[in-house]
Amino acid sequence: MSKKPKPRSAPRRPAPAPLPTTTLWVSSQALDRQMLDYTAAEDRLWDGRLIAWDILGSLGHIEGLRASKLLTQGEYLRLRAGLRLALREVDAGRLTVSPEHEDVHTCVEEWLVQRVGKAGERVHTGRSRNDQVATDLRLYLKDRLLLLSAEALDLAESLLGFATKYQRVLWPGYTHTRRAMPSSAGLWAAAFAEGVLDVVEALPAIWTRVDRSPLGSAAGYGVPLPLKREAAARALGFGALEHNVALVQNSRGKLEALVLFWCVQLGHELAKLSTDIITFSADEFGFLILPADLATGSSIMPHKRNPDLFELTRGRAAALEGDLLTVFQVKSKLGSGYHRDFQLIKEPVMRGVDRLEGMLSMLAVAVPRLGVDPAVGRHILSGGPLATDEVMRRVEGGSAFRSAYREVAAAIKEGDWWREPATAEIIARRRSTGGLGNLGLATIRARLRACRRWSDREQKRFDAAMDRLAGRGGARGRA
Ligand code: ARG
């Protein structure tokens, strides 16, 4: 008798998360558990990153309420003490967004009401979660932008260090992936340093857009209360207000896209740099050297030394572009006002920012450890890639360019090679601005310092506002 096959048990579904018991809103009906879980879902995870900013945002908001005379001094002091304690609880890991809360705003308000009682019920006066989350996100973005800018500048500094050290090491420059003309380790690295600076220098324009306070716009239409929006904005260290209350919601997604576009520009710079490193350190090229401790191995081929770190940088730059695209897709078809779709923008923004952060800090460490092999670079350079140098030498001797070009082309055809210039001569003949004999590294360094001054100034201003709100000296709001 053949054995009956055992019925395969259906794959177990993971236990559903507990019902969010706390929502800030009330419903006349019992709520569908699946709906609540579906709408909050993984958003709590991303909200977890906002908790300190949410509390700091509330600390700014109560400054606005006080200035608007919407709180008594006693209520204000109780709220302030409660919120400051909440921040310390977050730092100690005792206050976190958990599955009982619909979102971070619910979590903080519920905690506050438990701590400070009736006064806690006043914290949401003149505010909606719509302007609250917009505020949280802007504080988060300001913090991350300053970090990313500092890391991008560190990378630019690494590249400049590499350029300085190896500025006299020649290797070929390529067009169409074919050897073209002399380039150098210095020219190559300094171009990336300038490329990174170009992007960092665009930051102040984005910053002024992010650096506007949404508070007081409430659900998107303001509130019929005498709110002094400026007071909350000032307390939070924002440079300005997001003026039109309806614009706050219209800007959601637009701002994030602006930030991610900036990130993508840096990502592309890093991807190009990575591709070059992968190529130039391959055996077939070999004039750039990947140190053994930065290379991975193969489980089957004992000789392999792989440039995974650069491949993953290139891959992450592509994924970062995907993050930007997600934001565009989610935001672009919505009418004005708040839409719950906006919630889905948090994930690509936070993922994208994380990706870039990791890429920048890894490359800033990796670049100074790259080596060069000057003999290999010089060897590959010989012959064809020096043909243009010979044309120009003849031009300087009085020949018309086109006839010098034809003469050298004919000589190449005949195999009648000319004397090759020495490395020093190749460099010395390139004195025009920005050429490999005149990299202008000091000017690039000055640009870098100017960017650092800007970032340091904004960082100080931001930290000072957060520290004042938190009632602490020195420590910063956590991401
Ligand atoms: N989780 C929401 C978001 O990120 C918070 C705002 C909720 N607002 C609302 N009206 N349901 O957009």
Coordinates of C-alpha atoms and ligand atoms in Angstrom, one line a residue:
M1 CA 0.0 0.0 0.0
S2 CA 1.5 3.3 -1.0
K3 CA 1.8 5.8 1.7
K4 CA -0.4 8.8 1.4
P5 CA 1.7 11.9 0.9
K6 CA 1.5 14.1 3.9
P7 CA -0.4 17.2 3.2
R8 CA 2.1 20.0 3.1
S9 CA 1.2 22.6 5.7
A10 CA 0.7 26.1 4.4
P11 CA 3.7 28.3 5.1
R12 CA 3.1 30.0 8.4
R13 CA 2.2 33.6 8.2
P14 CA 4.2 35.7 10.6
A15 CA 2.2 36.6 13.7
P16 CA 0.4 39.9 13.0
A17 CA 1.8 42.9 14.9
P18 CA -0.3 43.9 17.9
L19 CA -3.2 46.2 17.2
P20 CA -2.2 49.8 17.4
T21 CA -4.0 50.6 20.5
T22 CA -3.1 54.3 20.4
T23 CA -4.2 56.7 17.7
L24 CA -4.4 60.4 18.2
W25 CA -7.7 60.4 16.4
V26 CA -11.0 59.0 17.4
S27 CA -13.4 56.9 15.3
S28 CA -17.0 56.2 15.9
Q29 CA -16.5 52.7 14.7
A30 CA -14.3 49.8 15.8
L31 CA -11.3 49.8 13.5
D32 CA -10.2 47.1 11.2
R33 CA -7.0 45.6 12.5
Q34 CA -5.6 44.8 9.1
M35 CA -6.3 48.3 7.9
L36 CA -4.4 49.8 10.8
D37 CA -1.5 47.5 10.4
Y38 CA -1.5 48.2 6.6
T39 CA -1.5 51.9 7.0
A40 CA 1.1 52.1 9.7
A41 CA 3.2 49.1 8.7
E42 CA 6.9 49.7 8.3
D43 CA 6.4 53.4 8.6
R44 CA 7.1 53.0 12.3
L45 CA 10.6 51.9 11.5
W46 CA 11.3 55.1 9.6
D47 CA 9.5 57.2 12.2
G48 CA 11.9 55.7 14.7
R49 CA 14.6 57.7 13.1
L50 CA 12.6 60.9 13.6
I51 CA 11.8 60.6 17.3
A52 CA 14.4 63.0 18.6
W53 CA 13.5 65.5 15.9
D54 CA 9.8 65.1 16.7
I55 CA 10.5 66.0 20.3
L56 CA 12.8 68.9 19.4
G57 CA 10.1 70.0 16.9
S58 CA 7.6 70.0 19.8
L59 CA 10.0 72.0 22.0
G60 CA 10.1 74.6 19.2
H61 CA 6.3 74.4 18.8
I62 CA 5.7 75.2 22.5
E63 CA 7.9 78.2 22.2
G64 CA 5.6 79.4 19.5
L65 CA 2.5 78.6 21.6
R66 CA 4.0 80.6 24.5
A67 CA 4.8 83.6 22.3
S68 CA 1.2 83.4 21.0
K69 CA -0.1 83.3 24.6
L70 CA -1.8 80.0 24.0
L71 CA -0.1 78.4 27.1
T72 CA 0.1 79.6 30.6
Q73 CA 3.6 79.9 32.0
G74 CA 3.0 76.8 34.2
E75 CA 1.8 74.7 31.2
Y76 CA 4.7 75.8 29.2
L77 CA 7.2 74.9 31.9
R78 CA 5.6 71.5 32.4
L79 CA 5.6 70.7 28.7
R80 CA 9.2 71.9 28.3
A81 CA 10.4 69.7 31.2
G82 CA 8.4 66.7 29.9
L83 CA 9.7 67.1 26.4
R84 CA 13.3 67.5 27.6
L85 CA 12.9 64.4 29.7
A86 CA 11.5 62.6 26.7
L87 CA 14.7 63.5 24.8
R88 CA 16.8 62.0 27.5
E89 CA 14.6 58.9 27.5
V90 CA 15.2 58.5 23.8
D91 CA 18.9 58.8 24.3
A92 CA 18.8 56.1 27.0
G93 CA 16.8 53.9 24.6
R94 CA 13.8 53.9 26.9
L95 CA 11.4 55.8 24.7
T96 CA 10.9 54.2 21.2
V97 CA 8.2 53.9 18.6
S98 CA 6.6 50.6 19.2
P99 CA 3.8 48.6 17.4
E100 CA 1.2 50.0 19.8
H101 CA 1.7 53.4 18.3
E102 CA 0.3 54.5 15.0
D103 CA 3.3 56.7 14.4
V104 CA 6.1 58.7 16.2
H105 CA 3.8 61.6 16.9
T106 CA 1.3 59.4 18.7
C107 CA 4.1 57.8 20.6
V108 CA 5.5 61.1 21.9
E109 CA 2.2 62.7 22.7
E110 CA 1.0 59.7 24.6
W111 CA 4.2 59.5 26.6
L112 CA 4.0 63.2 27.3
V113 CA 0.4 63.1 28.5
Q114 CA 1.3 60.3 30.8
R115 CA 4.1 62.3 32.2
V116 CA 2.8 65.8 32.5
G117 CA -1.0 65.1 32.5
K118 CA -3.4 67.8 31.3
A119 CA -0.7 70.1 30.1
G120 CA 0.4 67.4 27.7
E121 CA -3.1 67.6 26.0
R122 CA -2.2 71.1 25.0
V123 CA 0.9 70.3 23.0
H124 CA -1.0 69.7 19.7
T125 CA -2.7 73.1 19.9
G126 CA -2.5 74.8 16.5
R127 CA -0.7 71.9 14.9
S128 CA -1.5 68.9 12.8
R129 CA 0.6 65.8 12.2
N130 CA 1.0 67.2 8.7
D131 CA 3.1 70.2 9.7
Q132 CA 4.6 68.2 12.5
V133 CA 6.1 65.5 10.2
A134 CA 7.2 68.1 7.7
T135 CA 9.1 69.8 10.6
D136 CA 10.6 66.5 11.8
L137 CA 11.8 65.7 8.2
R138 CA 13.3 69.2 7.7
L139 CA 15.3 68.9 10.9
Y140 CA 16.4 65.4 10.0
L141 CA 17.4 66.6 6.5
K142 CA 19.3 69.5 7.9
D143 CA 21.2 67.2 10.2
R144 CA 22.0 64.7 7.4
L145 CA 22.9 67.3 4.8
L146 CA 25.5 68.8 7.2
L147 CA 26.9 65.3 7.8
L148 CA 27.0 64.5 4.1
S149 CA 28.6 67.7 3.2
A150 CA 31.3 67.2 5.9
E151 CA 31.9 63.7 4.6
A152 CA 32.0 64.9 0.9
L153 CA 34.6 67.4 1.9
D154 CA 36.6 64.8 3.7
L155 CA 36.6 62.8 0.5
A156 CA 37.6 65.9 -1.6
E157 CA 40.4 66.3 0.9
S158 CA 41.5 62.7 0.4
L159 CA 41.5 63.2 -3.4
L160 CA 43.5 66.3 -3.1
G161 CA 46.0 64.5 -0.9
F162 CA 46.3 61.8 -3.5
A163 CA 46.7 64.4 -6.3
T164 CA 49.4 66.2 -4.4
K165 CA 51.4 63.0 -3.6
Y166 CA 51.2 61.6 -7.2
Q167 CA 51.0 64.7 -9.3
R168 CA 54.1 63.8 -11.3
V169 CA 53.0 60.2 -12.0
L170 CA 51.9 59.9 -15.6
W171 CA 49.4 57.5 -17.0
P172 CA 47.3 57.6 -20.1
G173 CA 44.1 59.5 -20.5
Y174 CA 41.4 57.7 -22.4
T175 CA 38.7 58.7 -24.9
H176 CA 36.4 56.1 -26.2
T177 CA 38.2 53.8 -23.7
R178 CA 41.2 54.0 -26.1
R179 CA 44.6 55.5 -25.1
A180 CA 44.5 59.2 -26.0
M181 CA 46.9 61.6 -24.4
P182 CA 49.0 61.9 -21.3
S183 CA 47.1 62.2 -18.1
S184 CA 48.4 61.9 -14.5
A185 CA 47.4 60.5 -11.2
G186 CA 47.2 64.2 -10.0
L187 CA 45.0 65.4 -12.9
W188 CA 42.7 62.4 -12.4
A189 CA 42.3 62.8 -8.7
A190 CA 42.1 66.6 -8.7
A191 CA 39.3 66.4 -11.3
F192 CA 37.3 64.3 -8.9
A193 CA 38.1 66.6 -6.0
E194 CA 36.8 69.5 -8.0
G195 CA 33.8 67.4 -9.1
V196 CA 32.8 66.7 -5.5
L197 CA 33.3 70.4 -4.6
D198 CA 31.0 71.5 -7.5
V199 CA 28.2 69.5 -5.9
V200 CA 29.0 70.6 -2.4
E201 CA 28.9 74.2 -3.5
A202 CA 25.4 73.7 -4.7
L203 CA 24.2 72.9 -1.2
P204 CA 23.5 76.4 0.1
A205 CA 20.7 76.8 -2.5
I206 CA 19.1 73.6 -1.4
W207 CA 19.7 74.5 2.2
T208 CA 17.7 77.7 2.0
R209 CA 14.7 75.6 0.8
V210 CA 14.9 73.0 3.5
D211 CA 15.7 75.6 6.2
R212 CA 12.1 77.0 6.4
S213 CA 9.7 76.2 9.2
P214 CA 6.5 74.5 8.3
L215 CA 5.0 74.9 11.8
G216 CA 1.7 76.7 12.1
S217 CA 0.6 75.5 8.7
A218 CA -1.2 72.7 10.5
A219 CA -3.1 70.4 8.2
G220 CA -2.2 72.7 5.3
Y221 CA -4.6 75.6 5.8
G222 CA -3.3 77.3 8.9
V223 CA -5.5 77.6 12.0
P224 CA -7.9 80.2 13.3
L225 CA -5.6 81.1 16.2
P226 CA -3.3 84.1 16.7
L227 CA -0.2 81.9 16.1
K228 CA 3.2 83.6 16.0
R229 CA 4.7 81.2 13.5
E230 CA 8.0 83.2 13.5
A231 CA 8.6 82.4 17.2
A232 CA 8.6 78.7 16.7
A233 CA 10.7 79.0 13.6
R234 CA 13.2 81.1 15.4
A235 CA 13.4 78.7 18.4
L236 CA 14.1 75.8 16.0
G237 CA 16.9 77.8 14.3
F238 CA 15.1 77.8 10.9
G239 CA 16.3 80.6 8.6
A240 CA 12.8 81.5 7.5
L241 CA 9.2 80.4 7.4
E242 CA 7.7 78.2 4.7
H243 CA 5.5 81.2 4.0
N244 CA 2.3 80.0 2.4
V245 CA 0.6 77.5 4.7
A246 CA -0.6 75.4 1.7
L247 CA 2.9 75.3 0.2
V248 CA 4.1 73.2 3.1
Q249 CA 2.2 70.2 1.9
N250 CA 2.9 71.0 -1.8
S251 CA 6.6 71.0 -0.9
R252 CA 6.5 67.5 0.5
G253 CA 8.4 65.2 -1.8
K254 CA 9.7 68.2 -3.8
L255 CA 12.2 69.0 -1.1
E256 CA 13.1 65.4 -0.6
A257 CA 13.6 65.1 -4.4
L258 CA 15.9 68.1 -4.3
V259 CA 18.0 66.6 -1.6
L260 CA 18.1 63.2 -3.3
F261 CA 19.0 64.8 -6.6
W262 CA 22.0 66.4 -4.9
C263 CA 22.8 63.0 -3.4
V264 CA 22.6 61.4 -6.8
Q265 CA 25.0 63.9 -8.2
L266 CA 27.5 63.0 -5.6
G267 CA 26.7 59.3 -6.2
H268 CA 27.5 59.7 -9.9
E269 CA 30.8 61.3 -9.0
L270 CA 31.6 58.3 -6.8
A271 CA 30.4 55.8 -9.3
K272 CA 32.7 57.3 -12.0
L273 CA 35.6 57.3 -9.6
S274 CA 34.9 53.7 -8.6
T275 CA 34.7 52.5 -12.2
D276 CA 38.1 54.2 -12.9
I277 CA 39.6 52.5 -9.9
I278 CA 38.2 49.1 -10.9
T279 CA 39.5 49.5 -14.4
F280 CA 42.9 51.1 -13.7
S281 CA 43.7 48.5 -11.0
A282 CA 42.9 45.6 -13.3
D283 CA 45.9 43.5 -14.4
E284 CA 45.4 44.7 -18.0
F285 CA 46.0 48.3 -16.9
G286 CA 47.7 48.0 -13.5
F287 CA 48.9 51.6 -13.0
L288 CA 46.7 52.0 -9.9
I289 CA 47.2 49.6 -7.1
L290 CA 44.4 48.3 -4.8
P291 CA 45.9 47.4 -1.4
A292 CA 45.4 43.8 -0.3
D293 CA 43.4 44.8 2.8
L294 CA 40.8 46.6 0.6
A295 CA 40.3 43.7 -1.8
T296 CA 38.0 40.7 -1.3
G297 CA 38.9 37.1 -2.4
S298 CA 37.1 34.3 -4.2
S299 CA 35.9 31.1 -2.6
I300 CA 37.1 29.1 -5.6
M301 CA 39.9 31.0 -7.3
P302 CA 42.8 31.4 -4.8
H303 CA 44.5 34.2 -6.7
K304 CA 41.6 36.6 -6.9
R305 CA 41.8 40.1 -5.4
N306 CA 38.4 41.8 -6.1
P307 CA 37.5 45.5 -6.0
D308 CA 34.1 44.8 -4.4
L309 CA 34.1 48.0 -2.4
F310 CA 34.1 50.0 -5.6
E311 CA 31.7 47.8 -7.3
L312 CA 29.2 48.2 -4.5
T313 CA 29.8 52.0 -4.5
R314 CA 28.8 52.0 -8.2
G315 CA 25.8 49.7 -7.5
R316 CA 24.7 51.8 -4.6
A317 CA 24.9 55.0 -6.7
A318 CA 22.5 53.2 -9.1
A319 CA 20.2 52.2 -6.2
L320 CA 20.3 55.8 -5.0
E321 CA 19.0 57.0 -8.3
G322 CA 16.1 54.5 -7.8
D323 CA 15.4 56.2 -4.4
L324 CA 15.1 59.5 -6.2
L325 CA 12.8 58.0 -8.8
T326 CA 10.6 56.5 -6.1
V327 CA 10.1 60.0 -4.5
F328 CA 9.3 61.4 -7.9
Q329 CA 6.8 58.7 -8.6
V330 CA 5.0 59.0 -5.3
K331 CA 4.7 62.8 -5.3
S332 CA 4.3 63.7 -8.9
K333 CA 0.6 62.8 -9.5
L334 CA -0.9 64.3 -6.4
G335 CA -3.1 67.3 -6.1
S336 CA -2.4 70.0 -3.5
G337 CA -2.9 69.3 0.2
Y338 CA -1.8 66.4 2.3
H339 CA -2.1 62.8 1.0
R340 CA -1.1 59.7 3.0
D341 CA 1.0 58.7 0.0
F342 CA 3.6 61.2 1.4
Q343 CA 4.4 58.7 4.1
L344 CA 6.0 56.5 1.5
I345 CA 8.6 59.1 0.7
K346 CA 10.4 58.7 4.0
E347 CA 11.8 55.3 3.2
P348 CA 13.6 56.2 -0.1
V349 CA 14.9 59.4 1.4
M350 CA 16.3 57.7 4.5
R351 CA 17.7 54.8 2.5
G352 CA 19.2 57.1 0.0
V353 CA 20.9 59.3 2.6
D354 CA 22.2 56.2 4.4
R355 CA 23.6 54.8 1.1
L356 CA 25.4 58.0 0.3
E357 CA 26.7 58.4 3.8
G358 CA 28.3 54.9 3.7
M359 CA 29.7 55.5 0.2
L360 CA 31.3 58.8 1.1
S361 CA 32.9 57.6 4.3
M362 CA 34.2 54.4 2.7
L363 CA 35.8 56.2 -0.2
A364 CA 37.4 58.9 2.0
V365 CA 39.2 56.1 3.7
A366 CA 40.0 54.0 0.6
V367 CA 41.4 56.8 -1.7
P368 CA 44.5 57.6 0.4
R369 CA 45.3 53.9 0.6
L370 CA 45.4 53.4 -3.2
G371 CA 48.9 53.0 -4.6
V372 CA 50.3 53.8 -8.1
D373 CA 52.8 52.1 -10.3
P374 CA 54.6 54.9 -12.2
A375 CA 56.5 52.5 -14.4
V376 CA 53.4 50.8 -15.7
G377 CA 51.6 54.2 -16.4
R378 CA 54.6 55.6 -18.2
H379 CA 55.0 52.4 -20.2
I380 CA 51.4 52.3 -21.4
L381 CA 51.8 56.0 -22.3
S382 CA 54.5 55.4 -24.8
G383 CA 53.9 55.5 -28.5
G384 CA 50.5 56.6 -29.8
P385 CA 49.4 58.6 -26.7
L386 CA 52.4 60.9 -27.2
A387 CA 51.7 61.5 -30.9
T388 CA 49.8 64.7 -30.1
D389 CA 52.7 66.0 -28.0
E390 CA 54.9 65.5 -31.1
V391 CA 52.4 67.5 -33.3
M392 CA 52.4 70.3 -30.8
R393 CA 56.2 70.3 -30.6
R394 CA 56.3 70.9 -34.4
V395 CA 53.6 73.6 -34.1
E396 CA 55.8 75.4 -31.6
G397 CA 58.6 75.0 -34.1
G398 CA 56.6 77.0 -36.6
S399 CA 54.6 74.3 -38.5
A400 CA 50.9 74.8 -39.2
F401 CA 48.8 72.5 -37.1
R402 CA 47.2 70.6 -39.9
S403 CA 50.4 69.9 -41.7
A404 CA 52.2 68.9 -38.5
Y405 CA 49.3 66.5 -37.8
R406 CA 49.6 65.0 -41.3
E407 CA 53.4 64.6 -40.9
V408 CA 53.0 62.8 -37.6
A409 CA 50.2 60.6 -38.9
A410 CA 52.5 59.6 -41.9
A411 CA 55.4 58.9 -39.5
I412 CA 53.2 56.6 -37.4
K413 CA 52.1 54.8 -40.6
E414 CA 55.8 54.3 -41.6
G415 CA 56.7 53.2 -38.1
D416 CA 59.1 56.1 -38.0
W417 CA 58.8 57.1 -34.4
W418 CA 60.2 60.3 -33.0
R419 CA 62.1 60.8 -29.8
E420 CA 59.8 60.5 -26.8
P421 CA 59.8 63.3 -24.4
A422 CA 60.8 62.6 -20.8
T423 CA 58.2 62.7 -18.0
A424 CA 59.4 66.1 -16.7
E425 CA 59.1 67.5 -20.2
I426 CA 55.6 66.2 -20.7
I427 CA 54.5 67.8 -17.5
A428 CA 56.4 71.1 -18.1
R429 CA 54.8 71.6 -21.5
R430 CA 51.4 71.6 -19.9
R431 CA 51.4 74.9 -18.1
S432 CA 47.9 76.2 -19.1
T433 CA 45.5 76.5 -16.2
G434 CA 44.0 73.3 -15.1
G435 CA 46.4 71.2 -17.1
L436 CA 48.5 68.4 -15.6
G437 CA 51.5 70.8 -15.1
N438 CA 49.3 73.4 -13.5
L439 CA 46.7 71.7 -11.4
G440 CA 46.1 74.7 -9.2
L441 CA 45.8 72.6 -6.1
A442 CA 46.0 75.6 -3.8
T443 CA 43.0 77.2 -5.4
I444 CA 41.0 73.9 -5.0
R445 CA 42.1 73.8 -1.3
A446 CA 40.8 77.3 -0.9
R447 CA 37.4 76.3 -2.3
L448 CA 37.3 73.4 0.0
R449 CA 38.0 75.6 3.0
A450 CA 35.2 78.0 2.0
C451 CA 32.8 75.0 1.9
R452 CA 34.0 73.9 5.3
R453 CA 33.4 77.4 6.7
W454 CA 29.9 77.4 5.4
S455 CA 29.1 73.9 6.8
D456 CA 30.7 74.7 10.2
R457 CA 28.7 77.9 10.5
E458 CA 25.4 76.2 9.7
Q459 CA 26.3 73.3 11.9
K460 CA 27.0 75.6 14.9
R461 CA 23.8 77.5 14.3
F462 CA 21.8 74.3 14.1
D463 CA 23.4 72.7 17.1
A464 CA 23.0 75.8 19.2
A465 CA 19.3 75.9 18.5
M466 CA 18.8 72.2 19.3
D467 CA 20.9 72.5 22.4
R468 CA 18.9 75.5 23.6
L469 CA 15.7 73.7 23.1
A470 CA 16.9 70.6 24.7
G471 CA 18.3 72.6 27.6
R472 CA 21.8 71.1 27.3
G473 CA 25.3 72.2 26.5
G474 CA 27.2 70.5 23.8
A475 CA 25.4 67.3 22.9
R476 CA 23.5 67.2 19.6
G477 CA 20.0 65.9 18.6
R478 CA 20.3 62.3 17.4
A479 CA 19.3 61.1 14.0
Ligands
ARG1 N1 2.8 59.1 8.9 C1 2.3 60.3 8.3 C2 3.2 60.8 7.2 O1 4.4 60.5 7.2 C3 2.1 61.3 9.4 C4 1.1 62.4 9.0 C5 -0.2 61.8 9.2 N2 -1.2 62.7 8.8 C6 -2.5 62.3 8.5 N3 -3.3 63.3 8.2 N4 -2.9 61.1 8.6 O2 2.8 61.5 6.3

